[in-house]
Amino acid sequence: MKRVIVLATLLMAGALSLVVTASQAAAPKVVEVEKLRDNLFMLKGGGGNTAVFVGTTGVVVVDTKLPDWGRPVLEAIRNLTPKPVTTIINTHTHGDHVSGNVEFPATVDVIVHENTAANMQEMRASTQTAPSGQPPNIFKANNGRGMPTKTFKDRMTIGTGADRIDLYYFGRGHTNGDAWVVFPALRAMHAGDIFSGKNIPGLDAVNGGSGLAIADSLTKAADTVKNIDTIITGHSTTMTVADLREYAQFNRDFANDVRTAKAAGKSAEEVAKVWKVPAKYAGYATPIPVRLLQNVQVVFDELK
Ligand SMILES: [Zn+2]
């Protein structure tokens, strides 16, 4: 009798966990739309921040979020404009910025940095996601749909006048293919995850990221791109160029702290255990220990 009850309880627990899994899968995908200009919007939720730029004849989308978020993004765009999406720009290779590509019409142009195009062929697990294993390659699963159709190396301009968009590459940081997407007429740009927010960056060495180069890349962006009032970050609120300069210094200080500690004979674990966000960086997030150790290790490996 007792065994039967236990078995029934186990079955019920199983059924309950199935229900939970199903309801999670069906959880509504809510895209939060923030209007930055009359024709520029930031779409939050479902991974990295998406920018929607409504041009004279069509829409340019920067980053397309996690798998199954492409359609919700398209629906949100339909509420903003009847114009068709003509172009996707991906700031870098990560799955929370590119996966929605496969849900857009196959005619849409996809523009990325040339190193990101190479990374998207592989869609390797990043330094940060590697512990949970290699994810399936969403582009291979969709017969190559959503893959890049155009690439750039240092700079590219698309459109003219009010429609103009400038793409820049300022060197390694989060990955080796971090594109900066500038809307000159709107004094705005999307930085992607090389400036994800006021937090330690994800230094994805698997995809060419660098803890020694990131500060210089950030500074180069702040020095080169003029007349910017609004920076769309990878995962946070919008920021200013002053915030960008502060973030460059934050990363320079981190690399220097690690370099100094390594030279003094400390191990990566020892450095990660004691490193704290310096007090002058008010409002910066306290790093998750595992992420901090990953970043220290990336810098250690680069200093070898
Ligand atoms: Zn990323």
Short mmCIF file of C-alpha atoms and ligand atoms in Angstrom, two decimals:
data_model
loop_
_atom_site.label_atom_id
_atom_site.label_comp_id
_atom_site.label_asym_id
_atom_site.label_seq_id
_atom_site.Cartn_x
_atom_site.Cartn_y
_atom_site.Cartn_z
CA MET A 1 0.00 0.00 0.00
CA LYS A 2 2.75 2.40 1.07
CA ARG A 3 4.70 1.65 -2.14
CA VAL A 4 1.67 2.45 -4.27
CA ILE A 5 1.26 5.81 -2.56
CA VAL A 6 4.97 6.61 -3.05
CA LEU A 7 4.73 5.65 -6.70
CA ALA A 8 1.60 7.76 -7.17
CA THR A 9 3.36 10.70 -5.48
CA LEU A 10 6.35 10.29 -7.79
CA LEU A 11 4.08 10.16 -10.83
CA MET A 12 2.30 13.29 -9.68
CA ALA A 13 5.61 15.06 -9.07
CA GLY A 14 6.62 14.06 -12.59
CA ALA A 15 3.36 15.35 -14.03
CA LEU A 16 3.74 18.61 -12.10
CA SER A 17 7.28 19.14 -13.36
CA LEU A 18 6.03 18.52 -16.92
CA VAL A 19 3.35 21.17 -16.41
CA VAL A 20 5.97 23.62 -15.11
CA THR A 21 8.23 22.93 -18.11
CA ALA A 22 5.37 23.38 -20.57
CA SER A 23 4.22 26.65 -19.00
CA GLN A 24 7.80 27.95 -19.05
CA ALA A 25 8.07 27.11 -22.75
CA ALA A 26 4.80 28.94 -23.40
CA ALA A 27 5.71 31.96 -21.26
CA PRO A 28 4.74 35.09 -23.20
CA LYS A 29 7.70 36.76 -24.88
CA VAL A 30 7.30 40.39 -23.89
CA VAL A 31 9.29 42.90 -25.93
CA GLU A 32 9.52 46.19 -24.08
CA VAL A 33 9.75 49.15 -26.49
CA GLU A 34 11.58 52.32 -25.45
CA LYS A 35 11.36 55.26 -27.85
CA LEU A 36 14.73 57.04 -28.11
CA ARG A 37 13.94 59.24 -31.13
CA ASP A 38 10.94 59.55 -33.48
CA ASN A 39 12.51 56.83 -35.66
CA LEU A 40 14.81 55.00 -33.24
CA PHE A 41 13.64 52.50 -30.66
CA MET A 42 15.33 50.21 -28.13
CA LEU A 43 13.63 46.84 -27.68
CA LYS A 44 14.39 45.12 -24.40
CA GLY A 45 13.80 41.56 -23.19
CA GLY A 46 14.80 38.16 -24.60
CA GLY A 47 18.57 38.68 -24.59
CA GLY A 48 20.55 41.66 -25.83
CA ASN A 49 19.04 45.07 -26.50
CA THR A 50 17.68 45.45 -30.05
CA ALA A 51 17.75 48.78 -31.91
CA VAL A 52 15.05 49.50 -34.50
CA PHE A 53 15.89 52.31 -36.94
CA VAL A 54 13.03 53.36 -39.23
CA GLY A 55 14.48 54.77 -42.45
CA THR A 56 12.79 56.44 -45.40
CA THR A 57 11.89 53.21 -47.16
CA GLY A 58 12.74 50.42 -44.74
CA VAL A 59 13.74 49.32 -41.26
CA VAL A 60 17.20 48.41 -40.00
CA VAL A 61 17.35 46.12 -36.96
CA VAL A 62 20.44 45.83 -34.76
CA ASP A 63 20.56 42.44 -32.97
CA THR A 64 17.70 39.94 -32.87
CA LYS A 65 17.81 38.33 -29.41
CA LEU A 66 17.53 34.70 -28.24
CA PRO A 67 15.94 31.84 -30.20
CA ASP A 68 12.17 32.34 -30.75
CA TRP A 69 12.41 36.11 -30.10
CA GLY A 70 12.67 37.10 -33.79
CA ARG A 71 8.90 36.90 -34.30
CA PRO A 72 8.06 38.97 -31.19
CA VAL A 73 10.58 41.56 -32.40
CA LEU A 74 8.93 41.60 -35.84
CA GLU A 75 5.51 42.02 -34.20
CA ALA A 76 6.79 44.92 -32.10
CA ILE A 77 8.17 46.55 -35.28
CA ARG A 78 4.80 46.11 -37.00
CA ASN A 79 3.27 48.22 -34.22
CA LEU A 80 5.80 50.98 -34.92
CA THR A 81 5.80 51.18 -38.73
CA PRO A 82 4.32 49.50 -41.82
CA LYS A 83 7.74 49.67 -43.53
CA PRO A 84 9.50 46.35 -44.20
CA VAL A 85 12.70 45.23 -42.46
CA THR A 86 15.45 45.43 -45.08
CA THR A 87 18.59 44.94 -43.00
CA ILE A 88 19.83 43.24 -39.85
CA ILE A 89 23.12 44.28 -38.28
CA ASN A 90 24.53 41.94 -35.62
CA THR A 91 26.96 43.50 -33.14
CA HIS A 92 28.69 40.14 -32.51
CA THR A 93 28.23 36.37 -32.69
CA HIS A 94 26.52 35.52 -29.39
CA GLY A 95 23.27 33.58 -29.43
CA ASP A 96 21.39 36.20 -27.40
CA HIS A 97 22.06 38.76 -30.18
CA VAL A 98 21.83 36.76 -33.43
CA SER A 99 19.42 33.83 -32.97
CA GLY A 100 16.27 35.74 -33.98
CA ASN A 101 17.87 36.28 -37.44
CA VAL A 102 16.45 32.95 -38.62
CA GLU A 103 12.86 34.18 -38.08
CA PHE A 104 13.21 37.18 -40.42
CA PRO A 105 12.37 36.98 -44.15
CA ALA A 106 15.19 35.33 -46.13
CA THR A 107 15.46 38.48 -48.29
CA VAL A 108 16.75 40.61 -45.40
CA ASP A 109 20.42 41.63 -45.66
CA VAL A 110 22.57 40.64 -42.67
CA ILE A 111 25.67 42.77 -42.06
CA VAL A 112 28.40 41.90 -39.54
CA HIS A 113 32.12 42.37 -38.94
CA GLU A 114 34.15 39.84 -40.93
CA ASN A 115 35.37 38.05 -37.78
CA THR A 116 31.77 37.75 -36.57
CA ALA A 117 30.83 36.15 -39.90
CA ALA A 118 33.52 33.52 -39.28
CA ASN A 119 32.38 33.05 -35.67
CA MET A 120 28.75 32.63 -36.79
CA GLN A 121 29.78 29.72 -39.02
CA GLU A 122 30.76 27.85 -35.85
CA MET A 123 28.55 29.36 -33.10
CA ARG A 124 30.99 27.95 -30.53
CA ALA A 125 30.07 28.03 -26.85
CA SER A 126 31.62 31.19 -25.40
CA THR A 127 34.10 31.34 -22.52
CA GLN A 128 31.07 32.21 -20.37
CA THR A 129 28.65 29.51 -21.63
CA ALA A 130 31.22 26.72 -22.23
CA PRO A 131 30.60 25.14 -18.77
CA SER A 132 27.04 24.29 -19.87
CA GLY A 133 28.21 22.70 -23.13
CA GLN A 134 28.07 23.37 -26.85
CA PRO A 135 24.63 24.69 -27.91
CA PRO A 136 23.11 23.54 -31.21
CA ASN A 137 24.11 25.74 -34.19
CA ILE A 138 20.86 27.59 -34.94
CA PHE A 139 22.01 28.60 -38.43
CA LYS A 140 22.90 25.02 -39.46
CA ALA A 141 19.51 23.92 -38.07
CA ASN A 142 17.85 26.50 -40.37
CA ASN A 143 19.83 25.67 -43.54
CA GLY A 144 21.95 28.82 -43.25
CA ARG A 145 19.03 31.24 -43.04
CA GLY A 146 19.92 34.43 -41.18
CA MET A 147 23.65 34.11 -41.87
CA PRO A 148 25.63 37.22 -42.89
CA THR A 149 25.24 38.45 -46.47
CA LYS A 150 27.72 41.36 -46.17
CA THR A 151 30.76 41.97 -44.00
CA PHE A 152 33.07 44.87 -43.15
CA LYS A 153 36.58 45.11 -41.76
CA ASP A 154 37.22 48.57 -40.25
CA ARG A 155 34.38 50.74 -41.44
CA MET A 156 31.28 50.67 -43.63
CA THR A 157 28.56 53.20 -44.43
CA ILE A 158 25.07 52.21 -45.53
CA GLY A 159 22.44 54.71 -46.68
CA THR A 160 22.78 58.48 -47.08
CA GLY A 161 21.47 61.63 -45.40
CA ALA A 162 18.95 60.93 -42.65
CA ASP A 163 19.17 57.19 -43.44
CA ARG A 164 22.93 57.00 -43.01
CA ILE A 165 24.38 54.33 -40.72
CA ASP A 166 28.12 54.05 -40.03
CA LEU A 167 29.60 50.75 -38.88
CA TYR A 168 32.95 50.72 -37.10
CA TYR A 169 35.33 48.16 -35.70
CA PHE A 170 37.69 49.52 -33.04
CA GLY A 171 39.48 46.32 -32.06
CA ARG A 172 39.02 43.32 -29.79
CA GLY A 173 37.07 43.40 -26.56
CA HIS A 174 34.02 41.27 -25.82
CA THR A 175 34.88 39.23 -28.96
CA ASN A 176 37.09 39.83 -32.03
CA GLY A 177 34.14 41.11 -34.07
CA ASP A 178 32.41 43.79 -31.99
CA ALA A 179 30.63 46.19 -34.37
CA TRP A 180 29.70 49.73 -33.32
CA VAL A 181 26.55 50.91 -35.13
CA VAL A 182 26.23 54.70 -35.44
CA PHE A 183 23.14 56.70 -36.46
CA PRO A 184 24.79 60.09 -37.15
CA ALA A 185 21.58 62.04 -37.85
CA LEU A 186 20.21 60.92 -34.47
CA ARG A 187 23.43 61.36 -32.46
CA ALA A 188 23.02 57.77 -31.25
CA MET A 189 24.90 54.48 -31.46
CA HIS A 190 24.57 50.83 -30.46
CA ALA A 191 27.66 49.47 -28.73
CA GLY A 192 26.59 45.85 -28.28
CA ASP A 193 28.24 43.83 -25.53
CA ILE A 194 31.64 45.52 -25.67
CA PHE A 195 29.70 47.98 -23.48
CA SER A 196 26.97 45.77 -22.03
CA GLY A 197 26.42 47.98 -18.97
CA LYS A 198 28.17 49.09 -15.79
CA ASN A 199 29.51 45.64 -14.97
CA ILE A 200 32.58 43.55 -15.69
CA PRO A 201 32.48 42.59 -19.37
CA GLY A 202 32.12 39.09 -20.73
CA LEU A 203 35.61 38.49 -22.08
CA ASP A 204 34.91 35.73 -24.60
CA ALA A 205 38.39 34.44 -25.44
CA VAL A 206 36.86 31.56 -27.43
CA ASN A 207 35.56 34.14 -29.92
CA GLY A 208 38.66 36.34 -29.80
CA GLY A 209 37.74 38.60 -26.86
CA SER A 210 40.56 40.33 -24.98
CA GLY A 211 40.91 41.72 -21.47
CA LEU A 212 44.09 43.56 -22.47
CA ALA A 213 42.66 45.17 -25.62
CA ILE A 214 39.13 46.05 -24.50
CA ALA A 215 40.03 49.35 -22.79
CA ASP A 216 41.84 50.65 -25.91
CA SER A 217 38.95 49.58 -28.15
CA LEU A 218 36.46 51.42 -25.92
CA THR A 219 38.65 54.54 -25.81
CA LYS A 220 39.04 54.49 -29.59
CA ALA A 221 35.26 54.44 -29.96
CA ALA A 222 34.86 57.40 -27.58
CA ASP A 223 37.61 59.35 -29.40
CA THR A 224 36.57 58.56 -32.98
CA VAL A 225 32.79 58.82 -33.07
CA LYS A 226 31.74 62.44 -32.59
CA ASN A 227 28.41 64.03 -31.68
CA ILE A 228 26.86 61.15 -29.75
CA ASP A 229 24.28 61.81 -27.04
CA THR A 230 22.88 58.30 -26.63
CA ILE A 231 24.63 54.93 -26.47
CA ILE A 232 22.52 51.78 -26.58
CA THR A 233 24.30 49.21 -24.42
CA GLY A 234 24.24 45.45 -24.91
CA HIS A 235 22.06 44.65 -21.92
CA SER A 236 21.50 47.76 -19.79
CA THR A 237 19.94 51.21 -20.07
CA THR A 238 21.21 53.78 -22.55
CA MET A 239 24.43 55.54 -21.56
CA THR A 240 26.49 58.61 -22.50
CA VAL A 241 29.98 59.05 -23.94
CA ALA A 242 31.13 60.06 -20.43
CA ASP A 243 29.88 56.65 -19.23
CA LEU A 244 31.77 55.01 -22.10
CA ARG A 245 35.02 56.76 -21.13
CA GLU A 246 34.52 55.72 -17.51
CA TYR A 247 33.91 52.13 -18.66
CA ALA A 248 37.15 52.20 -20.68
CA GLN A 249 39.03 53.31 -17.56
CA PHE A 250 37.27 50.64 -15.47
CA ASN A 251 38.55 47.98 -17.86
CA ARG A 252 42.04 49.53 -17.96
CA ASP A 253 42.16 49.48 -14.15
CA PHE A 254 41.03 45.85 -14.07
CA ALA A 255 43.71 44.73 -16.53
CA ASN A 256 46.34 46.65 -14.54
CA ASP A 257 45.19 45.17 -11.23
CA VAL A 258 45.44 41.65 -12.66
CA ARG A 259 48.81 42.36 -14.29
CA THR A 260 50.23 43.68 -11.01
CA ALA A 261 48.89 40.75 -8.98
CA LYS A 262 50.24 38.20 -11.48
CA ALA A 263 53.66 39.85 -11.43
CA ALA A 264 53.59 39.54 -7.62
CA GLY A 265 53.14 35.77 -7.99
CA LYS A 266 49.41 35.51 -7.26
CA SER A 267 47.28 32.81 -8.88
CA ALA A 268 44.15 33.64 -10.89
CA GLU A 269 42.03 32.16 -8.08
CA GLU A 270 43.77 34.35 -5.49
CA VAL A 271 43.23 37.47 -7.60
CA ALA A 272 39.55 36.70 -8.20
CA LYS A 273 38.99 36.04 -4.50
CA VAL A 274 40.12 39.51 -3.40
CA TRP A 275 39.36 41.81 -6.38
CA LYS A 276 36.55 44.27 -5.76
CA VAL A 277 34.99 46.98 -7.92
CA PRO A 278 37.00 50.10 -6.99
CA ALA A 279 34.96 52.55 -4.90
CA LYS A 280 35.22 55.30 -7.55
CA TYR A 281 33.05 53.22 -9.92
CA ALA A 282 29.76 54.00 -8.20
CA GLY A 283 26.76 52.04 -9.40
CA TYR A 284 28.80 49.24 -10.96
CA ALA A 285 27.45 45.73 -10.38
CA THR A 286 29.28 43.40 -8.00
CA PRO A 287 30.65 40.64 -10.25
CA ILE A 288 29.43 37.07 -10.03
CA PRO A 289 32.46 35.15 -8.67
CA VAL A 290 32.60 32.63 -11.55
CA ARG A 291 32.48 35.42 -14.16
CA LEU A 292 35.19 37.36 -12.33
CA LEU A 293 37.47 34.32 -12.23
CA GLN A 294 36.88 33.75 -15.97
CA ASN A 295 37.94 37.33 -16.73
CA VAL A 296 41.02 37.12 -14.51
CA GLN A 297 41.95 33.86 -16.25
CA VAL A 298 41.49 35.42 -19.71
CA VAL A 299 43.89 38.25 -18.78
CA PHE A 300 46.32 35.73 -17.20
CA ASP A 301 46.33 33.70 -20.43
CA GLU A 302 46.98 36.84 -22.48
CA LEU A 303 49.91 37.83 -20.24
CA LYS A 304 51.67 34.49 -20.76
ZN ZN B 1 27.68 38.87 -26.05
#
